[in-house]
Short mmCIF file of N, CA, C and O and ligand atoms in Angstrom, two decimals:
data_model
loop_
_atom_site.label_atom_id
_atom_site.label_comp_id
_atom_site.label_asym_id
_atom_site.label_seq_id
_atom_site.Cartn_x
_atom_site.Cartn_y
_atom_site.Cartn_z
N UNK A 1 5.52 -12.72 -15.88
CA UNK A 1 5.53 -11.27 -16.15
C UNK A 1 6.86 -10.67 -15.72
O UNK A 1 7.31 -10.76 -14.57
N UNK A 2 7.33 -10.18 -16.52
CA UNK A 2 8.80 -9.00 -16.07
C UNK A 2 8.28 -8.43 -15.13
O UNK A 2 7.10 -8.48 -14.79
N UNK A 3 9.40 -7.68 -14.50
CA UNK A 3 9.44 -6.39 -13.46
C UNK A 3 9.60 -5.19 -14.26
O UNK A 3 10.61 -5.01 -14.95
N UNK A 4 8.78 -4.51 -14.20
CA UNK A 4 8.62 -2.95 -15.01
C UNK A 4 9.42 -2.20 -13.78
O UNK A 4 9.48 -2.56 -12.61
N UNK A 5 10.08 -0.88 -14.48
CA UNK A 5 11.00 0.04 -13.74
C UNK A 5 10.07 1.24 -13.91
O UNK A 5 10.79 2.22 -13.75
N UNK A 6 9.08 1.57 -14.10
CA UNK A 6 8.22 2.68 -14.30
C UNK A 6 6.94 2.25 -14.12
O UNK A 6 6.77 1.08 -13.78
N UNK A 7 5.85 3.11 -14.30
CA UNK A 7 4.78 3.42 -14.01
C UNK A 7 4.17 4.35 -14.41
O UNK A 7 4.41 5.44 -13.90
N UNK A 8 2.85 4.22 -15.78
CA UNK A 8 2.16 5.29 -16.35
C UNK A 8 1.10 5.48 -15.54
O UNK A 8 0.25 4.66 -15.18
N UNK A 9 1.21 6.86 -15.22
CA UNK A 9 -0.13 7.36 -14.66
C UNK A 9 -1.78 7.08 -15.57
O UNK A 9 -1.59 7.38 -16.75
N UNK A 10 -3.01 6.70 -15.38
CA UNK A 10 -3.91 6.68 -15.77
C UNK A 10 -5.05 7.56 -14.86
O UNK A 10 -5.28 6.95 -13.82
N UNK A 11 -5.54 8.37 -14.93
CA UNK A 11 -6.24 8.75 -14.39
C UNK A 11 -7.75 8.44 -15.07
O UNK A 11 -8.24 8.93 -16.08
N UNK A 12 -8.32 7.42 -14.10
CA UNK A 12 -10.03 6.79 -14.64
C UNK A 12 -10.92 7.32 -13.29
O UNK A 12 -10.30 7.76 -12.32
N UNK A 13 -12.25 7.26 -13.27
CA UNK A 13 -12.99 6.94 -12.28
C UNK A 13 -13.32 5.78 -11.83
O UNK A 13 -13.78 5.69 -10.69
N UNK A 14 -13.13 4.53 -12.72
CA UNK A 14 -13.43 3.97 -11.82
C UNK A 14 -11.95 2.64 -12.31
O UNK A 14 -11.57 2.56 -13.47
N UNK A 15 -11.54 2.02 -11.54
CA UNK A 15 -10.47 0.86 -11.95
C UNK A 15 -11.05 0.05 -12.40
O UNK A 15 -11.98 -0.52 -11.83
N UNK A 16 -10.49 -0.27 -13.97
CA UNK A 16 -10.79 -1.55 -14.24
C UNK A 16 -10.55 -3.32 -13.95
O UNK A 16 -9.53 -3.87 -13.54
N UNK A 17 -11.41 -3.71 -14.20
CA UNK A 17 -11.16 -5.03 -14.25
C UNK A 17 -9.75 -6.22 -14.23
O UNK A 17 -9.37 -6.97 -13.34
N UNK A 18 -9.25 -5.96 -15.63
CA UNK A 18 -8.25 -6.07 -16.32
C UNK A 18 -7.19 -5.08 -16.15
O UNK A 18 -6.85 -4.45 -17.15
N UNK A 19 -6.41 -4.75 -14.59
CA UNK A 19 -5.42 -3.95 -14.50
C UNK A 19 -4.39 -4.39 -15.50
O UNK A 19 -4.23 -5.55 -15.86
N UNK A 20 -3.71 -3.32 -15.91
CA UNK A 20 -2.46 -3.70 -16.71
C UNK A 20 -1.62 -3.23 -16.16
O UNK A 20 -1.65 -2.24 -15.43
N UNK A 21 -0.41 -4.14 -16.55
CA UNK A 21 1.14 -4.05 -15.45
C UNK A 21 1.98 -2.95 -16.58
O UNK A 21 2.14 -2.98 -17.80
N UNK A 22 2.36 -2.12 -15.63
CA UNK A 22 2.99 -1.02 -16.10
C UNK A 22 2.33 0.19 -15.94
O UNK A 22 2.93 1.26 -15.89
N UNK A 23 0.94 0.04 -15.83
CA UNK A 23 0.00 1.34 -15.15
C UNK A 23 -0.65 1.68 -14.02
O UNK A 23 -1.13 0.75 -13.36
N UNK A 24 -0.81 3.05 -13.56
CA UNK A 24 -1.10 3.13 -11.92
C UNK A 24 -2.03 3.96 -12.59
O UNK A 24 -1.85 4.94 -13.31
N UNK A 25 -3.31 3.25 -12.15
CA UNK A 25 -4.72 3.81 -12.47
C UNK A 25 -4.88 4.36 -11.10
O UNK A 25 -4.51 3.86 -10.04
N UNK A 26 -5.66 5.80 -11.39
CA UNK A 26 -5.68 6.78 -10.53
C UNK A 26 -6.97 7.48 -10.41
O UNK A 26 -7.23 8.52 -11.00
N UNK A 27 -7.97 6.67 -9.42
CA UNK A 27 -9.37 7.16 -9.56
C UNK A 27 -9.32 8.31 -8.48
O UNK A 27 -8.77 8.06 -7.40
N UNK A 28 -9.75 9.31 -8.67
CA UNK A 28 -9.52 10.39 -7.40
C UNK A 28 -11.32 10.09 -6.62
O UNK A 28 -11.75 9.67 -5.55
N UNK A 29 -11.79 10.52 -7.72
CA UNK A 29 -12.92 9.98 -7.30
C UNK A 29 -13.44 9.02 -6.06
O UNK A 29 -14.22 9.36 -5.18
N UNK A 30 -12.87 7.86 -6.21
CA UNK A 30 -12.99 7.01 -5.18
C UNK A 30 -11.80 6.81 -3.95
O UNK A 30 -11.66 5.88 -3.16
N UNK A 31 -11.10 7.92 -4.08
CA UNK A 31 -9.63 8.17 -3.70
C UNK A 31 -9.11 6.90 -3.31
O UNK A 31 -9.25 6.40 -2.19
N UNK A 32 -8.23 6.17 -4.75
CA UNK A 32 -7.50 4.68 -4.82
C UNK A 32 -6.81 5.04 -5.80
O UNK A 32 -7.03 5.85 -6.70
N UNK A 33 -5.78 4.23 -5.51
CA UNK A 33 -4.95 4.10 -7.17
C UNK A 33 -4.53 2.70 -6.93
O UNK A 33 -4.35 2.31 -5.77
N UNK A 34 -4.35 1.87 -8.00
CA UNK A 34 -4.22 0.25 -8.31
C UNK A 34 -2.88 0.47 -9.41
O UNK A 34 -2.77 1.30 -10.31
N UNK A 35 -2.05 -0.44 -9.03
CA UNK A 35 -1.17 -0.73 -9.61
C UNK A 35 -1.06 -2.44 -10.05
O UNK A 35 -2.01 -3.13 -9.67
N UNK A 36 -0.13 -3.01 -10.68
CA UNK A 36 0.12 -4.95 -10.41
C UNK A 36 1.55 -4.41 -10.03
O UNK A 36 2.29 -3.60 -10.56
N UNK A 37 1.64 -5.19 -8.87
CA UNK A 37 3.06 -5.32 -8.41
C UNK A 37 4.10 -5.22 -9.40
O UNK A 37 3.97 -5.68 -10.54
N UNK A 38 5.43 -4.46 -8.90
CA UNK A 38 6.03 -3.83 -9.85
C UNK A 38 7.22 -5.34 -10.21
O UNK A 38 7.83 -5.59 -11.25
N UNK A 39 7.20 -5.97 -9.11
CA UNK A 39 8.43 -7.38 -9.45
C UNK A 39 8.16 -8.06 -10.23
O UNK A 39 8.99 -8.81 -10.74
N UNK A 40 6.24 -7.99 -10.79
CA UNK A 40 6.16 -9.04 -12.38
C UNK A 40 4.95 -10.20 -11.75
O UNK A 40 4.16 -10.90 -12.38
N UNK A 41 5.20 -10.06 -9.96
CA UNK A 41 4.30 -11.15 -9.59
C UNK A 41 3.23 -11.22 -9.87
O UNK A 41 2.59 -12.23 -9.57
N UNK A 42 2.39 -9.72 -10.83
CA UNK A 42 0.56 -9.89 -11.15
C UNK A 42 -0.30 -10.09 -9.96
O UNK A 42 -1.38 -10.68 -9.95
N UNK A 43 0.33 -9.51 -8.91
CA UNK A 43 -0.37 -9.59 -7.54
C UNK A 43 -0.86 -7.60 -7.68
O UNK A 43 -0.06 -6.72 -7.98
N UNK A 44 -2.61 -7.37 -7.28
CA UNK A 44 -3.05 -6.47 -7.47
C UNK A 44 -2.48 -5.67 -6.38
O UNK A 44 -2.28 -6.21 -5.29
N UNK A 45 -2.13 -4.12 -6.60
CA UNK A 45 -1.55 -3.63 -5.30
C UNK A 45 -2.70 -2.48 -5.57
O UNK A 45 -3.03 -2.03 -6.67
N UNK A 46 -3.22 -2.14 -4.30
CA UNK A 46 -4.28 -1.18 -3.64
C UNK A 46 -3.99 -0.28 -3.00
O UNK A 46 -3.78 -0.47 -1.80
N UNK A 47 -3.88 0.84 -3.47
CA UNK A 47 -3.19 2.11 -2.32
C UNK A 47 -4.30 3.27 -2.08
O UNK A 47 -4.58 4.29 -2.72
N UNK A 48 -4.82 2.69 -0.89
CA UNK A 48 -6.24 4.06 -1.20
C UNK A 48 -5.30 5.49 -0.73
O UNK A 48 -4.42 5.49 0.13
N UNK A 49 -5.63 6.37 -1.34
CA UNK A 49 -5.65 7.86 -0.72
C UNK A 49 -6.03 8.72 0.06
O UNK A 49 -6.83 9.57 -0.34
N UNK A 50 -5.64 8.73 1.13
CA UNK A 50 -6.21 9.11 2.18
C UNK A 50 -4.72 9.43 3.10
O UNK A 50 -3.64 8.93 2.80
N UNK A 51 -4.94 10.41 4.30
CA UNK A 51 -4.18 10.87 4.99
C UNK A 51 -3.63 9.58 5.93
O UNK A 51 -2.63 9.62 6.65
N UNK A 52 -4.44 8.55 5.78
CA UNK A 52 -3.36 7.80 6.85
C UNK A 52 -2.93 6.95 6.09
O UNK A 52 -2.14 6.20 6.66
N UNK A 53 -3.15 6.64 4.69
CA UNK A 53 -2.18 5.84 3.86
C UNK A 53 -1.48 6.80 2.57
O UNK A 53 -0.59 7.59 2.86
N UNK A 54 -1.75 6.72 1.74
CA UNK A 54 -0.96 7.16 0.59
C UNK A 54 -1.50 8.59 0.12
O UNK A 54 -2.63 9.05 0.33
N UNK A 55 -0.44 9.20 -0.54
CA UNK A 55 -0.77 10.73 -1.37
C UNK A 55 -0.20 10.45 -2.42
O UNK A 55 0.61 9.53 -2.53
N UNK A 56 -0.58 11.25 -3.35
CA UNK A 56 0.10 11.30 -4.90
C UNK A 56 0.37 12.77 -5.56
O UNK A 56 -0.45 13.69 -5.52
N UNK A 57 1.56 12.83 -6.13
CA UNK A 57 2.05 14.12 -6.50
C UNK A 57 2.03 13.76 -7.87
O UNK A 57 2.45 12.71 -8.36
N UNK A 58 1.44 14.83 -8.51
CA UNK A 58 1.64 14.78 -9.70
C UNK A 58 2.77 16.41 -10.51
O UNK A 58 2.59 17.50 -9.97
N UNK A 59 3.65 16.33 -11.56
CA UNK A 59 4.14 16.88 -11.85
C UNK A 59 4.35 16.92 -13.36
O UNK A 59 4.76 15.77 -13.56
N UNK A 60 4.34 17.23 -13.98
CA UNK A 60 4.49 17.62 -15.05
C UNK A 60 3.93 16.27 -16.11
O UNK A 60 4.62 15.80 -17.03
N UNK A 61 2.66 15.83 -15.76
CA UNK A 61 2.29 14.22 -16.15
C UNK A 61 2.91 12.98 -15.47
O UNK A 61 2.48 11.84 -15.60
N UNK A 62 4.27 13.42 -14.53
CA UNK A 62 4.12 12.02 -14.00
C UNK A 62 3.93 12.53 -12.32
O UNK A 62 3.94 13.65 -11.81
N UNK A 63 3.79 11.32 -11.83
CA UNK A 63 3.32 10.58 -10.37
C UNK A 63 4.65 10.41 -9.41
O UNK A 63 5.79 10.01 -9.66
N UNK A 64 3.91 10.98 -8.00
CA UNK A 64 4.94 10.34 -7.04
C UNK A 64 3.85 9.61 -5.87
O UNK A 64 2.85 10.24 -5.52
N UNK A 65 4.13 8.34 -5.36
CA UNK A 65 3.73 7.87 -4.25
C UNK A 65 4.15 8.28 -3.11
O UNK A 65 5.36 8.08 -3.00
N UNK A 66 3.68 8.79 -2.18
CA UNK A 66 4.56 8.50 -0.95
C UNK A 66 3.35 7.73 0.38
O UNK A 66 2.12 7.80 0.36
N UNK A 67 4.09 7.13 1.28
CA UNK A 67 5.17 6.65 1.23
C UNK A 67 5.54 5.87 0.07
O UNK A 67 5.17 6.25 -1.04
N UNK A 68 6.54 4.35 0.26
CA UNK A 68 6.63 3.71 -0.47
C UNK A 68 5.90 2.65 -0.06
O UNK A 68 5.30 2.58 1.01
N UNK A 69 5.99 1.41 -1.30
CA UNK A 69 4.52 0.28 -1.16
C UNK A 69 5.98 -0.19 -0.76
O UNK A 69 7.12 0.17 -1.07
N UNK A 70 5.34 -1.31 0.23
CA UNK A 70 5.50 -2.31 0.65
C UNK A 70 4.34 -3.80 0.38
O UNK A 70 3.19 -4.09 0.69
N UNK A 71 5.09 -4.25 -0.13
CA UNK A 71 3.78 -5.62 -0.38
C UNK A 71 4.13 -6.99 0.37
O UNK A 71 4.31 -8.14 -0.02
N UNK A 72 4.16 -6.45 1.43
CA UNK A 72 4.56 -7.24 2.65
C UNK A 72 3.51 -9.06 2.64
O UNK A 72 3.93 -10.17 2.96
N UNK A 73 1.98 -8.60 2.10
CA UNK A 73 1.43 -9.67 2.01
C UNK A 73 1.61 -10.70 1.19
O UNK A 73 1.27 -11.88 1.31
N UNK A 74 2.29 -10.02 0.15
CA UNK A 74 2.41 -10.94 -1.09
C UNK A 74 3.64 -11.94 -0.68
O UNK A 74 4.36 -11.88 0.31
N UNK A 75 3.66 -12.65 -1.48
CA UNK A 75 5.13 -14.16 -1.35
C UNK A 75 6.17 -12.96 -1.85
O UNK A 75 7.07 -12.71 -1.05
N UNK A 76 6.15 -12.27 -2.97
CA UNK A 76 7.45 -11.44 -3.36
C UNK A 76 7.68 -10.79 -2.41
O UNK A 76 8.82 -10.34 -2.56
N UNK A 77 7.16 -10.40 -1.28
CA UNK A 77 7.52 -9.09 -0.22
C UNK A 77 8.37 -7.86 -1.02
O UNK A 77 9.23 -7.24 -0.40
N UNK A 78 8.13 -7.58 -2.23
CA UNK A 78 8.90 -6.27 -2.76
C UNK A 78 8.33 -4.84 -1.90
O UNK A 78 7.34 -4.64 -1.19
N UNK A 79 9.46 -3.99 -2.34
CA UNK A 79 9.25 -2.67 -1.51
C UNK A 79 9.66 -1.49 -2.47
O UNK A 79 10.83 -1.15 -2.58
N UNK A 80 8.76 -0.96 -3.07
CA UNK A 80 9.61 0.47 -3.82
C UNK A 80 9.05 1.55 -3.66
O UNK A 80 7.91 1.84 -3.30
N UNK A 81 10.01 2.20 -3.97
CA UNK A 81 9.16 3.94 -4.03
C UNK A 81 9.04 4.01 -5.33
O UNK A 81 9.81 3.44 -6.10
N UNK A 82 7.46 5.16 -5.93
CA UNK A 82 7.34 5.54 -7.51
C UNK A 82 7.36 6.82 -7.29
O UNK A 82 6.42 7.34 -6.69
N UNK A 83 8.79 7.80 -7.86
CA UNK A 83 9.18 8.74 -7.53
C UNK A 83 8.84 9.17 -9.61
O UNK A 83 9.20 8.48 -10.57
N UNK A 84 8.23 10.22 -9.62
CA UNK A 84 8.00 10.86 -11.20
C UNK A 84 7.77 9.37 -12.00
O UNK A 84 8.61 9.19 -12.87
N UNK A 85 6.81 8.32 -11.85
CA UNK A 85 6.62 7.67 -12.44
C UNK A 85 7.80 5.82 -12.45
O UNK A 85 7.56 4.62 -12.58
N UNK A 86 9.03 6.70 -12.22
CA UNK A 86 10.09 5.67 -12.09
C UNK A 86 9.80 4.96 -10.47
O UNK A 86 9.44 5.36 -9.36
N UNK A 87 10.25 3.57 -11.17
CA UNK A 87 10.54 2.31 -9.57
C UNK A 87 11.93 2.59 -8.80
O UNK A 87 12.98 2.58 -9.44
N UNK A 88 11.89 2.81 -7.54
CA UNK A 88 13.39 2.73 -6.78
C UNK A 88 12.83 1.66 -6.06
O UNK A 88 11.81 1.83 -5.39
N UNK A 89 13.52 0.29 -6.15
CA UNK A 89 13.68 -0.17 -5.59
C UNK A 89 13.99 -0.22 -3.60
O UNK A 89 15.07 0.20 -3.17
N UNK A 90 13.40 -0.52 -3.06
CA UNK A 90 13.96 -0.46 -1.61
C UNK A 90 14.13 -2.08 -1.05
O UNK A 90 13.53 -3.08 -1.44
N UNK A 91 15.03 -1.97 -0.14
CA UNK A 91 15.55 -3.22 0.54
C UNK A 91 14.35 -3.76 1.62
O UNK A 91 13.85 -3.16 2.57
N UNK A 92 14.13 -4.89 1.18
CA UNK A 92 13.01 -5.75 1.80
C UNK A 92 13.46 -5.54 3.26
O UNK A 92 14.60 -5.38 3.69
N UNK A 93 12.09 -5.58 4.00
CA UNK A 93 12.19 -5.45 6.10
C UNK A 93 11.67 -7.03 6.64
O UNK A 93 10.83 -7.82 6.20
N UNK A 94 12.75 -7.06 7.98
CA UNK A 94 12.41 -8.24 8.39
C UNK A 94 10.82 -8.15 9.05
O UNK A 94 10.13 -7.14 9.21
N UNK A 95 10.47 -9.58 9.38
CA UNK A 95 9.08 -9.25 9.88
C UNK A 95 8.61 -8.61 11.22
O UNK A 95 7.50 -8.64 11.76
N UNK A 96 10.10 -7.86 11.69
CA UNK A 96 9.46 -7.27 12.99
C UNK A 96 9.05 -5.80 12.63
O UNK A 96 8.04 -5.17 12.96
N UNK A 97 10.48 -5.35 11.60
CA UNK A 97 10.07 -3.81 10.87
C UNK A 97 8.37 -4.11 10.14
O UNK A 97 7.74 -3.06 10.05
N UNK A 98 7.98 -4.76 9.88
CA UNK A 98 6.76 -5.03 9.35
C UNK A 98 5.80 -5.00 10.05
O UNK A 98 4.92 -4.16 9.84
N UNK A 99 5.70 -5.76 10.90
CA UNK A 99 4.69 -5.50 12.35
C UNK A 99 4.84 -4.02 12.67
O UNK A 99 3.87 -3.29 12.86
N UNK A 100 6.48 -3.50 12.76
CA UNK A 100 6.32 -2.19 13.50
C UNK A 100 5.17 -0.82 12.86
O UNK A 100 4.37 -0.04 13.37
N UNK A 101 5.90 -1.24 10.89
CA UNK A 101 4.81 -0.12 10.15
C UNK A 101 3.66 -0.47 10.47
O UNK A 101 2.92 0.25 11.14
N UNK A 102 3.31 -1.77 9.98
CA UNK A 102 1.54 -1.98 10.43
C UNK A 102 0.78 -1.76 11.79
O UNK A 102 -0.45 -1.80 11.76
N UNK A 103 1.56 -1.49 13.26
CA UNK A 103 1.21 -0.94 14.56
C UNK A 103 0.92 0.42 14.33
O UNK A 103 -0.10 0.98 14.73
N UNK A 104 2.06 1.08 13.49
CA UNK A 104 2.00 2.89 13.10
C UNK A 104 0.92 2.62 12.23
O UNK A 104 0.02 3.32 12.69
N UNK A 105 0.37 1.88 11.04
CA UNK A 105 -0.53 2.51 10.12
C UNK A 105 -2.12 2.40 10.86
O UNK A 105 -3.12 3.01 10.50
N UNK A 106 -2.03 1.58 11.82
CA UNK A 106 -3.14 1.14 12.83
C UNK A 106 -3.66 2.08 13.73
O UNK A 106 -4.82 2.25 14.08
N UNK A 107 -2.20 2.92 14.17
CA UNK A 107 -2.67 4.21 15.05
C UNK A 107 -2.92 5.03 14.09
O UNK A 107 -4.04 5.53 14.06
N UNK A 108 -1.97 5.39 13.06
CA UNK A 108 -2.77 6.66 12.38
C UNK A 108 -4.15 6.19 11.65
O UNK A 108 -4.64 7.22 11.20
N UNK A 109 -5.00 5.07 11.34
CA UNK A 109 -6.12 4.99 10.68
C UNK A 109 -6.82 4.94 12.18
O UNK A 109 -8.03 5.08 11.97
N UNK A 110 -6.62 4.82 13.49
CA UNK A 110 -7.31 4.76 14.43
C UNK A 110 -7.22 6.29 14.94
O UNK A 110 -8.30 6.85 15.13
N UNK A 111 -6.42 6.79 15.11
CA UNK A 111 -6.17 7.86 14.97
C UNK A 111 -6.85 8.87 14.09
O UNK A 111 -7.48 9.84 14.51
N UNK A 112 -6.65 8.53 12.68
CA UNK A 112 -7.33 9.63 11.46
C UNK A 112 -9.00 9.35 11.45
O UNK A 112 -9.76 10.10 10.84
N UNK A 113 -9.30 8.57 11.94
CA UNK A 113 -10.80 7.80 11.91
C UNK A 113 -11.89 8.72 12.69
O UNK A 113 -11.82 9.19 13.82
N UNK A 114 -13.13 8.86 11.48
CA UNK A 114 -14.14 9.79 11.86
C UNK A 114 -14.20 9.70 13.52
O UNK A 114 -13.92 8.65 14.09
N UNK A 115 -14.53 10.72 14.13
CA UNK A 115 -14.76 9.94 15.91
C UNK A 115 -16.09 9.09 15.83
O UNK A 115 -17.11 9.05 15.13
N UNK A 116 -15.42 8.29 17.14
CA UNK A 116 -16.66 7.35 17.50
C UNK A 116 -16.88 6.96 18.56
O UNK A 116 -15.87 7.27 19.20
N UNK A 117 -17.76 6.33 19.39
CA UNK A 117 -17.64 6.28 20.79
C UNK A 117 -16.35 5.77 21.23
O UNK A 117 -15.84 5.18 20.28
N UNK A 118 -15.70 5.75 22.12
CA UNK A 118 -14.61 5.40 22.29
C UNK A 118 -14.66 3.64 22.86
O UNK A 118 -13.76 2.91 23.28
N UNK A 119 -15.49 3.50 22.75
CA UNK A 119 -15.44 1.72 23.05
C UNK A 119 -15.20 1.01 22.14
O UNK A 119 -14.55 -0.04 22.12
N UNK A 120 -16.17 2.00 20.65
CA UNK A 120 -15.77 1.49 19.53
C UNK A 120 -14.14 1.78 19.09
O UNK A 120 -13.63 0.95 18.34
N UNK A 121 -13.83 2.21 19.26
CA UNK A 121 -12.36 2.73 18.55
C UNK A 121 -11.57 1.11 19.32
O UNK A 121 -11.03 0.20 18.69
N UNK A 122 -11.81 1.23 21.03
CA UNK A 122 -11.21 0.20 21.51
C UNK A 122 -11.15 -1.11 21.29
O UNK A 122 -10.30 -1.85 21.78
N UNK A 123 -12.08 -1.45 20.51
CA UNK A 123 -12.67 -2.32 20.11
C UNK A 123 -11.81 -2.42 18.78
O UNK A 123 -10.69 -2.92 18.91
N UNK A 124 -12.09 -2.12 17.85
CA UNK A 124 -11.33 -1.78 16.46
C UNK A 124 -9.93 -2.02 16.59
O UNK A 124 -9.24 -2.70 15.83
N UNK A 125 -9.47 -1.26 17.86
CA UNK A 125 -7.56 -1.18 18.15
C UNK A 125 -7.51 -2.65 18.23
O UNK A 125 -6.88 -3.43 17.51
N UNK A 126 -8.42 -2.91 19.40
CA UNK A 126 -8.11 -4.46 19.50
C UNK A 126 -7.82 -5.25 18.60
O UNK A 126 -6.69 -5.52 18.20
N UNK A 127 -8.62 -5.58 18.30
CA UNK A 127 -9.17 -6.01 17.05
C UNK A 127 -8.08 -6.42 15.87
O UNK A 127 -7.79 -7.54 15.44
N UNK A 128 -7.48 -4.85 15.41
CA UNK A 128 -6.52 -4.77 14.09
C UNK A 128 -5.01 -5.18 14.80
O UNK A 128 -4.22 -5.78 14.09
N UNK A 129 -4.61 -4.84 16.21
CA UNK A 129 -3.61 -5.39 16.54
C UNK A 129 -3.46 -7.16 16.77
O UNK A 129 -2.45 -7.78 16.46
N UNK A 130 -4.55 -7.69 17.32
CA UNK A 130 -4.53 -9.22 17.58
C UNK A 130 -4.45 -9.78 15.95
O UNK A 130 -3.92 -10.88 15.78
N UNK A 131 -4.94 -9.08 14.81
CA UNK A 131 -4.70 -9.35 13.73
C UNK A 131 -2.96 -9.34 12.78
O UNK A 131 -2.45 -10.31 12.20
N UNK A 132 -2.37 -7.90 12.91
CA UNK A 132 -1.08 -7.98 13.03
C UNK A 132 0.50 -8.50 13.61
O UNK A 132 1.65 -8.32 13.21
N UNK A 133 -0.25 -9.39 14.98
CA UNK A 133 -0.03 -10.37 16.26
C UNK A 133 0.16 -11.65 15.33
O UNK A 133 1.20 -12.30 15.19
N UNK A 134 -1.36 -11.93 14.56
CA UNK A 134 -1.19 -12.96 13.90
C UNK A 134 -0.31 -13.36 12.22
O UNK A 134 0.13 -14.40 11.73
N UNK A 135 -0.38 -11.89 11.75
CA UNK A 135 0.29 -11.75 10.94
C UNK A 135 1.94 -12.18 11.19
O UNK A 135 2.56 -13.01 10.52
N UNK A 136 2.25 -11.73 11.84
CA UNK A 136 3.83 -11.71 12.35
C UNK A 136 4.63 -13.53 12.93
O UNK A 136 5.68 -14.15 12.78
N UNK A 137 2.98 -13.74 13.77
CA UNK A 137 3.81 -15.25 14.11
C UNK A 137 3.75 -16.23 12.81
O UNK A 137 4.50 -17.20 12.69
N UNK A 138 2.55 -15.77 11.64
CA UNK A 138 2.78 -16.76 10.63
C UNK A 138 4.10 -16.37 9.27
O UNK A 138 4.55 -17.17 8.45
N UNK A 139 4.41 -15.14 9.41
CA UNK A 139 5.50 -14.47 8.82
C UNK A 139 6.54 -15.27 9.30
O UNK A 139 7.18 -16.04 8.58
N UNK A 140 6.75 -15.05 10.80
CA UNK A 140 8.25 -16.04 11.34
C UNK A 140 9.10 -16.96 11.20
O UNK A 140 10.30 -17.04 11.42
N UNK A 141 7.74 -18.18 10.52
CA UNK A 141 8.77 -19.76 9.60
C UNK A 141 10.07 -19.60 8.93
O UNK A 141 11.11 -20.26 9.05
N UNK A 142 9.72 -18.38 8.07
CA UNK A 142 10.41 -18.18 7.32
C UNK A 142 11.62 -17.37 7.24
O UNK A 142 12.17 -16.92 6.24
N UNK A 143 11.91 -17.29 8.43
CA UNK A 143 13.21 -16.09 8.78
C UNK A 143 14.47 -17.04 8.74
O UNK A 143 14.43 -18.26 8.90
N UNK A 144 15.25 -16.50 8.58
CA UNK A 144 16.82 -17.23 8.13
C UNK A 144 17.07 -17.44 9.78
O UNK A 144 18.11 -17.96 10.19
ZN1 ZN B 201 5.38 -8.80 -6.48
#
């Protein structure tokens, strides 16, 4: 698959099956939008909507993401912003900047998260950091 430089907005309720590359299906409904990775890899990208991950601007029919995706999980590790529908490219992060966003997206979803007893939350922190811990030492092989 090519790398597409854009992105058509679709607005569905629910995402289909059969994502197609070149469109950012936009269920508000279930507040998600699905894209296929913009480098061509056909790896599904998931951006739910919500205050501690992604928003979407819409303007005159087209779309802005913010922040930008990072697809840190995937083998491509691509990174762009979709600013009015168009791809900007951004410069790939080593795996410590990577750990660092995923510590921040951990506090703000621990953070933005309905309250709960607080053992549970501690529990959860735990939890998603010993996971990002593990993320990072298997990321490492591969550093120049
Ligand atoms: Zn990719």
């Amino acid at each position: 698959m090519a790398p597409v430089d854009r992105l058509q907005p679709k607005f569905v309720d629910y995402i289909p099956d059969d994502v197609e590359a070149g469109v950012l299906y936009v269920s508000r409904r279930f507040s998600t939008a699905t894209h296929l990775c913009c480098c061509g890899c056909g790896h599904e990208v998931v951006t739910p909507l919500n205050p501690a991950k992604w928003s979407i601007a819409e303007r005159d029919g087209r779309v802005s993401l913010t922040p930008s995706v990072g697809n840190w999980s995937f083998p491509c590790r691509s990174h762009y912003i979709v600013s009015d529908n168009r791809i900007l490219w951004a410069s790939s992060m080593s795996p410590e900047a990577i750990a660092a966003v995923r510590r921040r997206d951990i506090q703000d979803a621990v953070r933005l998260a309905p309250p709960r007893p607080s053992w549970v939350r501690r529990l959860l922190a735990g939890a998603l950091v010993a996971w990002t811990s593990t993320v990072a030492a298997i990321t490492r092989p591969w550093r120049k």
